[in-house]
N, CA, C and O atoms as CSV, one atom per row, in Angstrom:
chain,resi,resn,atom,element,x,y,z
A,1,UNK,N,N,-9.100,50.239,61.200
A,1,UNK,CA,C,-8.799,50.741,59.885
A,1,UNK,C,C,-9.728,50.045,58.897
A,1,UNK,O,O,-9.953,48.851,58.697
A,2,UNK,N,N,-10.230,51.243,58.302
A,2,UNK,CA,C,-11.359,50.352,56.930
A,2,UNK,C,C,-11.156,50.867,55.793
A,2,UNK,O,O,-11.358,52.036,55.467
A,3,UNK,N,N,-10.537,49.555,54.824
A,3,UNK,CA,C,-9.947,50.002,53.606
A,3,UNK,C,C,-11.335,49.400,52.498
A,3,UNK,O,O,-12.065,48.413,52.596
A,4,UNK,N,N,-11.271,50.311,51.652
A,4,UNK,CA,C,-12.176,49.709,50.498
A,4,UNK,C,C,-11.108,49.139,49.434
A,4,UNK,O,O,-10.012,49.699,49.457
A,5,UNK,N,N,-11.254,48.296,48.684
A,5,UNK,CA,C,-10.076,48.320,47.509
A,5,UNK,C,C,-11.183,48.145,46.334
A,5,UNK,O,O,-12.057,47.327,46.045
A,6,UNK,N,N,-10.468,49.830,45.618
A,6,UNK,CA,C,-11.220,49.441,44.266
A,6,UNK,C,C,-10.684,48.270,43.008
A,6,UNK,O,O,-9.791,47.425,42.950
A,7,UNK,N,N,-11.467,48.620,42.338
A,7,UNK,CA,C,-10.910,47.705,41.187
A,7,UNK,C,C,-9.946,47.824,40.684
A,7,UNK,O,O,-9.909,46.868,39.910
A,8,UNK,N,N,-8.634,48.644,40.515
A,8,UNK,CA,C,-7.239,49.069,40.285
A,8,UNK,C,C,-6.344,47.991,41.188
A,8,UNK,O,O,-5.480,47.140,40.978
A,9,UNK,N,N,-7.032,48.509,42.249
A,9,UNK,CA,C,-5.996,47.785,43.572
A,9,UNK,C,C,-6.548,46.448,43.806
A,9,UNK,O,O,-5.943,45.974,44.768
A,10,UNK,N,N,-7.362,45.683,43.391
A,10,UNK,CA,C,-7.827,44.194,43.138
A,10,UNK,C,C,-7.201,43.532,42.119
A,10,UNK,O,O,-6.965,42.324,42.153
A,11,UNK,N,N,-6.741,44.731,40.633
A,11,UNK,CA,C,-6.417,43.906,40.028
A,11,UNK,C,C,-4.716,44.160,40.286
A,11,UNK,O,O,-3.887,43.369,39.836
A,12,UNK,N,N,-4.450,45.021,40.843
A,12,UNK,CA,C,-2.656,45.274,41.442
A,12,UNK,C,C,-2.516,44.166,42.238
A,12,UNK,O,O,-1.368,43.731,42.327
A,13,UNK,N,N,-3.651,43.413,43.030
A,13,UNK,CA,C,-3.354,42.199,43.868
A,13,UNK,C,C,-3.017,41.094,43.423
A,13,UNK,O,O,-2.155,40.327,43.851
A,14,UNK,N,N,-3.819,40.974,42.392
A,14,UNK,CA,C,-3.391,40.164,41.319
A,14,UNK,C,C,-2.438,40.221,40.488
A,14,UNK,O,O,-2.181,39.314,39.696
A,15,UNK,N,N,-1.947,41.064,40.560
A,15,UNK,CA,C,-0.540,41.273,39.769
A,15,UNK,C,C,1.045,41.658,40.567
A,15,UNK,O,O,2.125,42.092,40.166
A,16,UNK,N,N,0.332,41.112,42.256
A,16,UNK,CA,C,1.855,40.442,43.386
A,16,UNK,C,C,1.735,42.317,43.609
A,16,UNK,O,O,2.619,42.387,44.463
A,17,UNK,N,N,1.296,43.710,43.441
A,17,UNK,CA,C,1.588,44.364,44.095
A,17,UNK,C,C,1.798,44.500,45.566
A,17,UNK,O,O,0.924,44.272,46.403
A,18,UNK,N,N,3.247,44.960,45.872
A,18,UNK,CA,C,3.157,44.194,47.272
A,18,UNK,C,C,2.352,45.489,48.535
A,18,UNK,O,O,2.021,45.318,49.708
A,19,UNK,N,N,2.287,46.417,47.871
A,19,UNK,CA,C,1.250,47.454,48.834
A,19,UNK,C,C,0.068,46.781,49.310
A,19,UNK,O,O,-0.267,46.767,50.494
A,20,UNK,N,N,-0.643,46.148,48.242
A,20,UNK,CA,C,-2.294,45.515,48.084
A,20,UNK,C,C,-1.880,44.277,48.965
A,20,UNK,O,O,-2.626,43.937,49.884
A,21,UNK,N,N,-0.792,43.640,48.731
A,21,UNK,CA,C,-0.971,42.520,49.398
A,21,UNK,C,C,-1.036,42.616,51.016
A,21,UNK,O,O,-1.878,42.190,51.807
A,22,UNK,N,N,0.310,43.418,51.235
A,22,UNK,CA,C,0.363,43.647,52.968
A,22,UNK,C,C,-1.288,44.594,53.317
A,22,UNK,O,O,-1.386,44.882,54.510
A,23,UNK,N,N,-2.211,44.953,52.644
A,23,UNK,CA,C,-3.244,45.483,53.252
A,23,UNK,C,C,-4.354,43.724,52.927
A,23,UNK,O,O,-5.439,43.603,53.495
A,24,UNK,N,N,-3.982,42.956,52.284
A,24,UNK,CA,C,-4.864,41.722,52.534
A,24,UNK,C,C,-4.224,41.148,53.637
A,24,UNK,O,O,-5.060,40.709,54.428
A,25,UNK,N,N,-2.925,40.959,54.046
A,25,UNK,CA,C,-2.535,40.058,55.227
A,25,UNK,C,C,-2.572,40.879,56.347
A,25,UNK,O,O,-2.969,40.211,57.301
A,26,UNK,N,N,-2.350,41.960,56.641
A,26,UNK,CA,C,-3.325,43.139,57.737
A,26,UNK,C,C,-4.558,42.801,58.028
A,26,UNK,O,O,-4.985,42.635,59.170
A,27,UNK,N,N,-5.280,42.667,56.843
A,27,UNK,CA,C,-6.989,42.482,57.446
A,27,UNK,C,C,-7.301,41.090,57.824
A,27,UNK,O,O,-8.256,40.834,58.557
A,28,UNK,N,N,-6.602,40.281,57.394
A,28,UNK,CA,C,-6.284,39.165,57.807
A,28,UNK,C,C,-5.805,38.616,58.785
A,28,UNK,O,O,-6.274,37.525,59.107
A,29,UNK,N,N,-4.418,39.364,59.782
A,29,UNK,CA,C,-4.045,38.837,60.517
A,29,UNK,C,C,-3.876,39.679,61.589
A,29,UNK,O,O,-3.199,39.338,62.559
A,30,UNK,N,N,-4.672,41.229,61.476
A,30,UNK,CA,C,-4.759,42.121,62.828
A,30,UNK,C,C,-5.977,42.414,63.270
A,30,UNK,O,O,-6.806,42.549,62.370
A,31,UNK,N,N,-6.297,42.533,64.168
A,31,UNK,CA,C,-7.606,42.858,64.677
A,31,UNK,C,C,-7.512,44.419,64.664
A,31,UNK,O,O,-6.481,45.053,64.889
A,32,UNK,N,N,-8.641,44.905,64.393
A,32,UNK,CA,C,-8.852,46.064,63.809
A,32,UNK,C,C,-8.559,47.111,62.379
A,32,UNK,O,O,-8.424,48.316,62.171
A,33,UNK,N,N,-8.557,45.711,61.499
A,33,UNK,CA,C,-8.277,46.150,60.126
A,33,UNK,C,C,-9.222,45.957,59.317
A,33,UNK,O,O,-9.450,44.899,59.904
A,34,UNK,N,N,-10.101,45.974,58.412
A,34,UNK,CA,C,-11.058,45.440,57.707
A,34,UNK,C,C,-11.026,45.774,56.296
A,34,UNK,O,O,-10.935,46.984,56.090
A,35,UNK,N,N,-11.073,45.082,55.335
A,35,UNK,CA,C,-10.722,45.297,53.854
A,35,UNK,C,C,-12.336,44.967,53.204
A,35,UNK,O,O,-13.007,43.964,53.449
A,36,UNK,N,N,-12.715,46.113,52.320
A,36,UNK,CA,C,-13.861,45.243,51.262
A,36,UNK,C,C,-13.645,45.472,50.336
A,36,UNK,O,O,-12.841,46.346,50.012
A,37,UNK,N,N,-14.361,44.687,49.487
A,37,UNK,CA,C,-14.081,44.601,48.038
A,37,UNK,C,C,-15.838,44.722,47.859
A,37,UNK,O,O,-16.630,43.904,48.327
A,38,UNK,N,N,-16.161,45.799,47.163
A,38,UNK,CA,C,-17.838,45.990,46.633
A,38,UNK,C,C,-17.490,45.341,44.963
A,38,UNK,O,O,-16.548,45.314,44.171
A,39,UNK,N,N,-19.256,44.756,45.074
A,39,UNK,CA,C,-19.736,43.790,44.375
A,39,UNK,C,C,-19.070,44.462,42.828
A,39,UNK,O,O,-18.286,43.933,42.040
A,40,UNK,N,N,-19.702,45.762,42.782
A,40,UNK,CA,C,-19.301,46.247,41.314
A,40,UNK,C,C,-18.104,46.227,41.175
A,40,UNK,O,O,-17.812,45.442,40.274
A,41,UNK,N,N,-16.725,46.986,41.884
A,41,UNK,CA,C,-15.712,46.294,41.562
A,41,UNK,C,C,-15.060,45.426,41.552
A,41,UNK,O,O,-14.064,45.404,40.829
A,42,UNK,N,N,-15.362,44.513,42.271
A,42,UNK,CA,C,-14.833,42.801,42.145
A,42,UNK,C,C,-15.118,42.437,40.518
A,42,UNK,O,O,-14.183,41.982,39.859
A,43,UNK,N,N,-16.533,42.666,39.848
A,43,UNK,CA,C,-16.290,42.242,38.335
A,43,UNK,C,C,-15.917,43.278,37.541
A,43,UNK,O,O,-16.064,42.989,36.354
A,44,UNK,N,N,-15.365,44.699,37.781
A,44,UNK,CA,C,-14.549,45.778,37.116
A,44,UNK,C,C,-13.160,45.200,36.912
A,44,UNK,O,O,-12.462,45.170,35.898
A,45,UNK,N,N,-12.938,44.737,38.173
A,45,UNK,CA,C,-11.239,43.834,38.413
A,45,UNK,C,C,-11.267,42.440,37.810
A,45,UNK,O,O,-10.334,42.315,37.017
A,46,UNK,N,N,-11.974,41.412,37.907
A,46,UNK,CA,C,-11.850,40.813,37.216
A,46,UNK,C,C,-12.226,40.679,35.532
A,46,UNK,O,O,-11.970,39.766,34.746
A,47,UNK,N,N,-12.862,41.836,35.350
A,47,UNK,CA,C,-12.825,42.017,33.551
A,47,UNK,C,C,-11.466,42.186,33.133
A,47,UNK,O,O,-10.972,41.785,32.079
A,48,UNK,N,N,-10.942,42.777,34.000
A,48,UNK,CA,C,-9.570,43.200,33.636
A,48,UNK,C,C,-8.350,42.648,33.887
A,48,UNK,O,O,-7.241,42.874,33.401
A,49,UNK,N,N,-8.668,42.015,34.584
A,49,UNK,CA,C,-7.749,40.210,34.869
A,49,UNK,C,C,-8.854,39.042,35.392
A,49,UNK,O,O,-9.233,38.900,36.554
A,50,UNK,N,N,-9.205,38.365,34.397
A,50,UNK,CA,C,-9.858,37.055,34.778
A,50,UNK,C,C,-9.215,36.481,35.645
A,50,UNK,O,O,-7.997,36.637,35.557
A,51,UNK,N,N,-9.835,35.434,37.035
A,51,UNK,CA,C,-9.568,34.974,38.115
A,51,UNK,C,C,-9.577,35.504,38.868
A,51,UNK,O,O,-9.796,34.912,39.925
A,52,UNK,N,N,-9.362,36.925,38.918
A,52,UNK,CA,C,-9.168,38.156,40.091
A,52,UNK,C,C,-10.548,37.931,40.766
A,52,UNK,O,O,-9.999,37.452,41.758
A,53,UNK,N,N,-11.287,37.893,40.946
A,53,UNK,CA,C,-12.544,37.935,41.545
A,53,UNK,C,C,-12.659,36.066,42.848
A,53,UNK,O,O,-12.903,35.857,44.037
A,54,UNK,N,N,-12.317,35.222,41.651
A,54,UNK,CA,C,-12.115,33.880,42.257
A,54,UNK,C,C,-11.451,34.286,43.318
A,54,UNK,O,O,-12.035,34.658,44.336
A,55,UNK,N,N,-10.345,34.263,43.217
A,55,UNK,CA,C,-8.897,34.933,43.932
A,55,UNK,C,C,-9.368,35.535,45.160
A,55,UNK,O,O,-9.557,34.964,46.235
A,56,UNK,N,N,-9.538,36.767,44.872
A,56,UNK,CA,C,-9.672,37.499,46.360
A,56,UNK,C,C,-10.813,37.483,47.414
A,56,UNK,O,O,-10.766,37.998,48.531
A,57,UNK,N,N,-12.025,36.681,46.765
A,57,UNK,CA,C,-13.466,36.239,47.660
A,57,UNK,C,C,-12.896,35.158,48.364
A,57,UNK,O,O,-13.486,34.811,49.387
A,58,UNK,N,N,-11.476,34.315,47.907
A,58,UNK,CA,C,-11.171,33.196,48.139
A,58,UNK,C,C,-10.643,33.601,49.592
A,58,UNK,O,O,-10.707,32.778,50.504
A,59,UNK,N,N,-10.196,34.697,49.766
A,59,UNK,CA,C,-8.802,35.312,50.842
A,59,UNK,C,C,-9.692,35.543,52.141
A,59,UNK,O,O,-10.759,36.157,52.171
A,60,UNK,N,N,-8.996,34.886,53.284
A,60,UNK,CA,C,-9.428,35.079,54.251
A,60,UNK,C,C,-9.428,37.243,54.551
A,60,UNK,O,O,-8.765,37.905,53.753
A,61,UNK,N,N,-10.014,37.801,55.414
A,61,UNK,CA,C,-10.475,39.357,55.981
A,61,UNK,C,C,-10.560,39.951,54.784
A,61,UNK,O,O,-9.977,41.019,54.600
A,62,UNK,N,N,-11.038,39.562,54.144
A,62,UNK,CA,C,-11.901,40.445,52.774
A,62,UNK,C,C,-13.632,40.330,52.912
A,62,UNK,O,O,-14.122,39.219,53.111
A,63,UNK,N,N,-14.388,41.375,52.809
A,63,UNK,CA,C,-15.738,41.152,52.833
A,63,UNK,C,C,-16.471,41.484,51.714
A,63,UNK,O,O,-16.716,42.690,51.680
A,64,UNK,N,N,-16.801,41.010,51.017
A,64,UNK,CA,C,-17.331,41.467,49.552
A,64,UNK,C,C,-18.860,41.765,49.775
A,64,UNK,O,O,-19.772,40.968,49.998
A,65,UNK,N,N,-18.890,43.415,49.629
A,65,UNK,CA,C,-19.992,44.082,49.812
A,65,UNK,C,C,-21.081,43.811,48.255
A,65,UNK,O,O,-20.834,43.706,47.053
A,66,UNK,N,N,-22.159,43.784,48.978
A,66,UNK,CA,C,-23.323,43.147,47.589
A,66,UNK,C,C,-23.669,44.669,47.489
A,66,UNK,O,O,-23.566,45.612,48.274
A,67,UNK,N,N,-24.096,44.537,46.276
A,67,UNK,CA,C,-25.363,45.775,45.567
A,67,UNK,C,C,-26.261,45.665,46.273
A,67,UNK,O,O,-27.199,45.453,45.505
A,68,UNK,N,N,-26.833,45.663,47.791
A,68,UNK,CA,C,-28.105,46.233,48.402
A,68,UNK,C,C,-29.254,47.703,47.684
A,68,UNK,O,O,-28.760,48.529,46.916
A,69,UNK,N,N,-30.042,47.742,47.908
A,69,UNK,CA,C,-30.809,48.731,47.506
A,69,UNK,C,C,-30.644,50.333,47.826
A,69,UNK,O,O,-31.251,51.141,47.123
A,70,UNK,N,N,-29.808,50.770,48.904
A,70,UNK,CA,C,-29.333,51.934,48.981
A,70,UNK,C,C,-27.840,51.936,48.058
A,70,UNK,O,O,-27.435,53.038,47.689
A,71,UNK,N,N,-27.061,50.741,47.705
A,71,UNK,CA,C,-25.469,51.267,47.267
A,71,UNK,C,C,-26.595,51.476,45.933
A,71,UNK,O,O,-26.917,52.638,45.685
A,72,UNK,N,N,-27.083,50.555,45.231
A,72,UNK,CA,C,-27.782,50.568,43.556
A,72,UNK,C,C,-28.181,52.225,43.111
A,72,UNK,O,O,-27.910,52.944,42.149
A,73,UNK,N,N,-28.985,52.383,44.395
A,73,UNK,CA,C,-29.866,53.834,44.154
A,73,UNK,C,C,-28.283,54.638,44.273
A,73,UNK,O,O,-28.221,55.594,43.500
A,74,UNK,N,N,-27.204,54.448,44.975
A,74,UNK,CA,C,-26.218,55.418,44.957
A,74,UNK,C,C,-25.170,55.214,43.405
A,74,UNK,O,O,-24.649,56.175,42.840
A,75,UNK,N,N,-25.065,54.040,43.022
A,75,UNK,CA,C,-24.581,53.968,41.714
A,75,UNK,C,C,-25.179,54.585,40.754
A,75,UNK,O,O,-24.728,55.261,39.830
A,76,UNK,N,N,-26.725,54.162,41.182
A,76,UNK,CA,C,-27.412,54.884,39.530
A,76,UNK,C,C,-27.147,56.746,39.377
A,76,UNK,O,O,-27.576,57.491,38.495
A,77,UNK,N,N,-26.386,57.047,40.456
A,77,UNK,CA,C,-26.128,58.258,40.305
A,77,UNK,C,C,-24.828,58.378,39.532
A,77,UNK,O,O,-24.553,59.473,39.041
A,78,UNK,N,N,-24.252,57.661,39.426
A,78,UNK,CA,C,-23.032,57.757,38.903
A,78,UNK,C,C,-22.824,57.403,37.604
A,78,UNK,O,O,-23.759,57.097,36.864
A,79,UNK,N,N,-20.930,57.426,37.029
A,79,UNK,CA,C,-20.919,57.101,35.281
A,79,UNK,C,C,-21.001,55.673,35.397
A,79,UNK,O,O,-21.678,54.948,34.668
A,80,UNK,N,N,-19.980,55.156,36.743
A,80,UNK,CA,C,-19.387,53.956,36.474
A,80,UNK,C,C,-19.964,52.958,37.711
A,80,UNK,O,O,-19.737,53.305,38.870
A,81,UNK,N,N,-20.429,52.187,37.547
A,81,UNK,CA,C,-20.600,51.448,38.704
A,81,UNK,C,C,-19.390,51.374,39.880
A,81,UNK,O,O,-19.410,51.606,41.089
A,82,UNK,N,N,-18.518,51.019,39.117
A,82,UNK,CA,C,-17.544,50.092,40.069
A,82,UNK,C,C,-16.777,51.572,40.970
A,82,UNK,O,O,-16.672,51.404,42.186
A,83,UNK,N,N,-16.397,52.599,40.548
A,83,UNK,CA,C,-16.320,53.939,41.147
A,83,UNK,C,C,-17.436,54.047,42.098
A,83,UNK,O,O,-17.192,53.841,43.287
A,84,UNK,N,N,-18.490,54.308,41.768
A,84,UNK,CA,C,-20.202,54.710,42.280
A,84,UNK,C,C,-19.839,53.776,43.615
A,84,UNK,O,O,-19.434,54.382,44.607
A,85,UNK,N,N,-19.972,52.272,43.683
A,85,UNK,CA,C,-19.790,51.302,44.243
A,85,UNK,C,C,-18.718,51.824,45.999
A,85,UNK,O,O,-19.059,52.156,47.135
A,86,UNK,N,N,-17.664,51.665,45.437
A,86,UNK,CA,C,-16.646,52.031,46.169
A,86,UNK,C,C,-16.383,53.615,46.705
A,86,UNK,O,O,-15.534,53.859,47.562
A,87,UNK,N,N,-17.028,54.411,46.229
A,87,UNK,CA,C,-17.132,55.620,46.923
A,87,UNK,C,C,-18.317,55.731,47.558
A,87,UNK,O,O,-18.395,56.729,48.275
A,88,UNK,N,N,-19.905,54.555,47.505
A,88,UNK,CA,C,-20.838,54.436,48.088
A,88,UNK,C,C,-20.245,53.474,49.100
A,88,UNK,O,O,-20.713,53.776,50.198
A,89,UNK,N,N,-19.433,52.467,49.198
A,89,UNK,CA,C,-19.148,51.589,50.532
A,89,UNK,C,C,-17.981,52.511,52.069
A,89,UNK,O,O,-17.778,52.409,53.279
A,90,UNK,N,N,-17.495,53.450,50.714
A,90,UNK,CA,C,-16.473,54.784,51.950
A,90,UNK,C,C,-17.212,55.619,52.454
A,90,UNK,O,O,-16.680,56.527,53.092
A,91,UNK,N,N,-18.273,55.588,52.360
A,91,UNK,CA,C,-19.168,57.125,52.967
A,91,UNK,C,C,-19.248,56.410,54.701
A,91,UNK,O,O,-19.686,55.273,54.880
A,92,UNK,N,N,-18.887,57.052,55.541
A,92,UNK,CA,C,-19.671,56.604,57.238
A,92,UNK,C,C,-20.879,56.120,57.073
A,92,UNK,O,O,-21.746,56.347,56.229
A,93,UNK,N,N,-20.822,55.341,58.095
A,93,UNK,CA,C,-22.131,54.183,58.701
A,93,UNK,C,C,-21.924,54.390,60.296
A,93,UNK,O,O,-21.006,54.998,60.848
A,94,UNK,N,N,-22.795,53.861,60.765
A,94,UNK,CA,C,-22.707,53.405,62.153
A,94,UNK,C,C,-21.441,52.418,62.501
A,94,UNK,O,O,-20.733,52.558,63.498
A,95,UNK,N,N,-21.308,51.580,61.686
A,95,UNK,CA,C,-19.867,50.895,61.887
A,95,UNK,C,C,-18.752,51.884,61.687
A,95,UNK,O,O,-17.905,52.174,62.532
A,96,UNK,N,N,-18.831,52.271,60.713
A,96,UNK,CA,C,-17.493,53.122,60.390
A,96,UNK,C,C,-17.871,54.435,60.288
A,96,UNK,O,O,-17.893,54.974,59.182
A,97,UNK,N,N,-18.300,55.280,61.710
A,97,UNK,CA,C,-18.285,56.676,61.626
A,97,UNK,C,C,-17.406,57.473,60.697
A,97,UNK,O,O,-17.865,58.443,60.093
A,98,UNK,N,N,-16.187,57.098,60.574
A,98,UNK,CA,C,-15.587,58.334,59.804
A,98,UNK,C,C,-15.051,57.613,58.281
A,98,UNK,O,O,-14.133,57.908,57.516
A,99,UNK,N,N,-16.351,56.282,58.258
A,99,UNK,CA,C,-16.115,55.940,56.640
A,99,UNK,C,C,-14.491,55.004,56.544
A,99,UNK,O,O,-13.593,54.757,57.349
A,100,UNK,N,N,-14.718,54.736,55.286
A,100,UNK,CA,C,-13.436,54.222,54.963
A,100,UNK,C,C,-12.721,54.720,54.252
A,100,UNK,O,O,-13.119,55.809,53.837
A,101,UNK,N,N,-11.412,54.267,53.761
A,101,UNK,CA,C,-10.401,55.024,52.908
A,101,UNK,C,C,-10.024,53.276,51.461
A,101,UNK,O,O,-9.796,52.069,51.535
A,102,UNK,N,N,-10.231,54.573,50.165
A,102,UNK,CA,C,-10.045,53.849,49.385
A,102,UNK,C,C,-9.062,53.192,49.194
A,102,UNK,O,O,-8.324,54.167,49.335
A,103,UNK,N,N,-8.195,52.187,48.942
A,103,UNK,CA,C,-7.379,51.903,48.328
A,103,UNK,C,C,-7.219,51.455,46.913
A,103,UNK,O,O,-7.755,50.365,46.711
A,104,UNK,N,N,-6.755,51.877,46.090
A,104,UNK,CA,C,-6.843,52.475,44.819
A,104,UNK,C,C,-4.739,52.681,44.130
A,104,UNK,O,O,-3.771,52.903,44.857
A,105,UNK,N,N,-4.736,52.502,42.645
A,105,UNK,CA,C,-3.200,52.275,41.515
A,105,UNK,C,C,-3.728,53.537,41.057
A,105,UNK,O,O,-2.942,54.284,40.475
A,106,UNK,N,N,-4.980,53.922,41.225
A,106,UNK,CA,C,-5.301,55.183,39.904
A,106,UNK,C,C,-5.834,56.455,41.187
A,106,UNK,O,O,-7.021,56.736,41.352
A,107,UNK,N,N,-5.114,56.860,41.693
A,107,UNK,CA,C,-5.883,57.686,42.739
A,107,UNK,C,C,-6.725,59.339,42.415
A,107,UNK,O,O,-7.487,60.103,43.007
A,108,UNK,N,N,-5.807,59.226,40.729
A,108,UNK,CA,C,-6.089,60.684,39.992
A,108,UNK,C,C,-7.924,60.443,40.268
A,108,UNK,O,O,-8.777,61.251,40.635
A,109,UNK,N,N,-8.017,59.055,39.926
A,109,UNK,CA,C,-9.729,58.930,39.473
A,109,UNK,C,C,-10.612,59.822,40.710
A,109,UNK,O,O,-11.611,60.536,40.611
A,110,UNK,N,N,-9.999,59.541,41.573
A,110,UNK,CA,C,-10.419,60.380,42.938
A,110,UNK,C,C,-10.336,61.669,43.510
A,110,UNK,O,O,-10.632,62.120,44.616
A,111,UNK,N,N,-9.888,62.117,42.542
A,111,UNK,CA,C,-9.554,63.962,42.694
A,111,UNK,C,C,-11.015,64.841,42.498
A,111,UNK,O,O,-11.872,64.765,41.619
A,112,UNK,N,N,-10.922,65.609,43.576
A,112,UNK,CA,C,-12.621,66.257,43.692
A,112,UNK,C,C,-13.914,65.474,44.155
A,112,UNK,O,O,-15.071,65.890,44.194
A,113,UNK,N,N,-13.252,63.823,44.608
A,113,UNK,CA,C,-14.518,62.754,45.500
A,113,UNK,C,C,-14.308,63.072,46.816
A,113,UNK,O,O,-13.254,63.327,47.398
A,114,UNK,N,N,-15.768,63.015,47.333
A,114,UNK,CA,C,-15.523,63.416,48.647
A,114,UNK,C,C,-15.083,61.537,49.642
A,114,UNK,O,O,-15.485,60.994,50.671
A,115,UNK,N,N,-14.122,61.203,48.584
A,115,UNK,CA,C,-13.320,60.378,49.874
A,115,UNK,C,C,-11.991,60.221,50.368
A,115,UNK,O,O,-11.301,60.773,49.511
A,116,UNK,N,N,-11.222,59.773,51.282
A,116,UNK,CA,C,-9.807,59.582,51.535
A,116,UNK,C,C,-9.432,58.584,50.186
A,116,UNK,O,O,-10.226,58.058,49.406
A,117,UNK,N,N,-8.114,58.525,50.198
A,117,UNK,CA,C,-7.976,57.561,49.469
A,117,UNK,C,C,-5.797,57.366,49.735
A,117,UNK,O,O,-4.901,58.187,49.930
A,118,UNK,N,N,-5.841,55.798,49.578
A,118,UNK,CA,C,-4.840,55.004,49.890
A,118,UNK,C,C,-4.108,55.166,48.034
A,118,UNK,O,O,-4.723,54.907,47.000
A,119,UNK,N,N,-2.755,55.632,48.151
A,119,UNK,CA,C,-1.929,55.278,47.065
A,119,UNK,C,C,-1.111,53.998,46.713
A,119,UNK,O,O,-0.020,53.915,47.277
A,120,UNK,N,N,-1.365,53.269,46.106
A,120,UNK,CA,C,-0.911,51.460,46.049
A,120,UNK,C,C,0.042,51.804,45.322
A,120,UNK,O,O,0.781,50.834,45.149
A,121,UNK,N,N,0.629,53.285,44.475
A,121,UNK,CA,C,1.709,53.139,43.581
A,121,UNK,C,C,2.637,53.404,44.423
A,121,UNK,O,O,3.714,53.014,43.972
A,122,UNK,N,N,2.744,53.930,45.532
A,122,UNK,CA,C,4.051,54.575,46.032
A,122,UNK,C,C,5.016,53.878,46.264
A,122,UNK,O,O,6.063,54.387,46.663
């Protein structure tokens, strides 16, 4: 299982949501779970709660994806980085043929993206 968590659900982690949390102690404590947090939204989430960024790079099975030169060229297509970001780290790779699934508090933002996406409000 490969979850992205955007910046909604980084800063829901930070704020004890307990959806976000059981998907950090999953990637943490099962084999075959994997959680990232991309570069642009880690500082989307922490603009919006300072420490959030400290915080979750701190957490063991989190992988914080960098701005490489293919996600950049895929942001500059976009409005928002931290969106751009996280719907550029869900697309399939060779690791993750069928991509990842967002996890995301705002899932409306994702209506008409071509990705899955995880509801943290339910």
């Amino acid at each position: 299982m490969h979850l992205v968590l955007d910046d909604t659900a980084m800063a829901a982690a930070g704020h004890g949501n307990v959806l976000a949390s059981r998907l950090i102690h999953r990637a943490h404590a099962q084999a075959g779970w994997y959680l990232y947090a991309p570069a642009c939204a880690l500082v989307e989430a922490d603009r919006a709660r300072p420490g959030t960024a400290e915080h979750l790079v701190a957490l063991p099975g989190i992988t914080v994806l960098d701005l490489d030169l293919p996600a950049a060229l895929g942001v500059a297509r976009q409005d928002t980085w931290a969106v751009a970001h996280c719907q550029y780290a869900a697309q399939p790779t060779p690791d993750r043929p069928d991509g990842a699934i967002i996890a995301t508090t705002a899932p409306d933002w994702w209506i008409g993206e071509p990705v899955r996406v995880l509801d943290l409000t339910a």
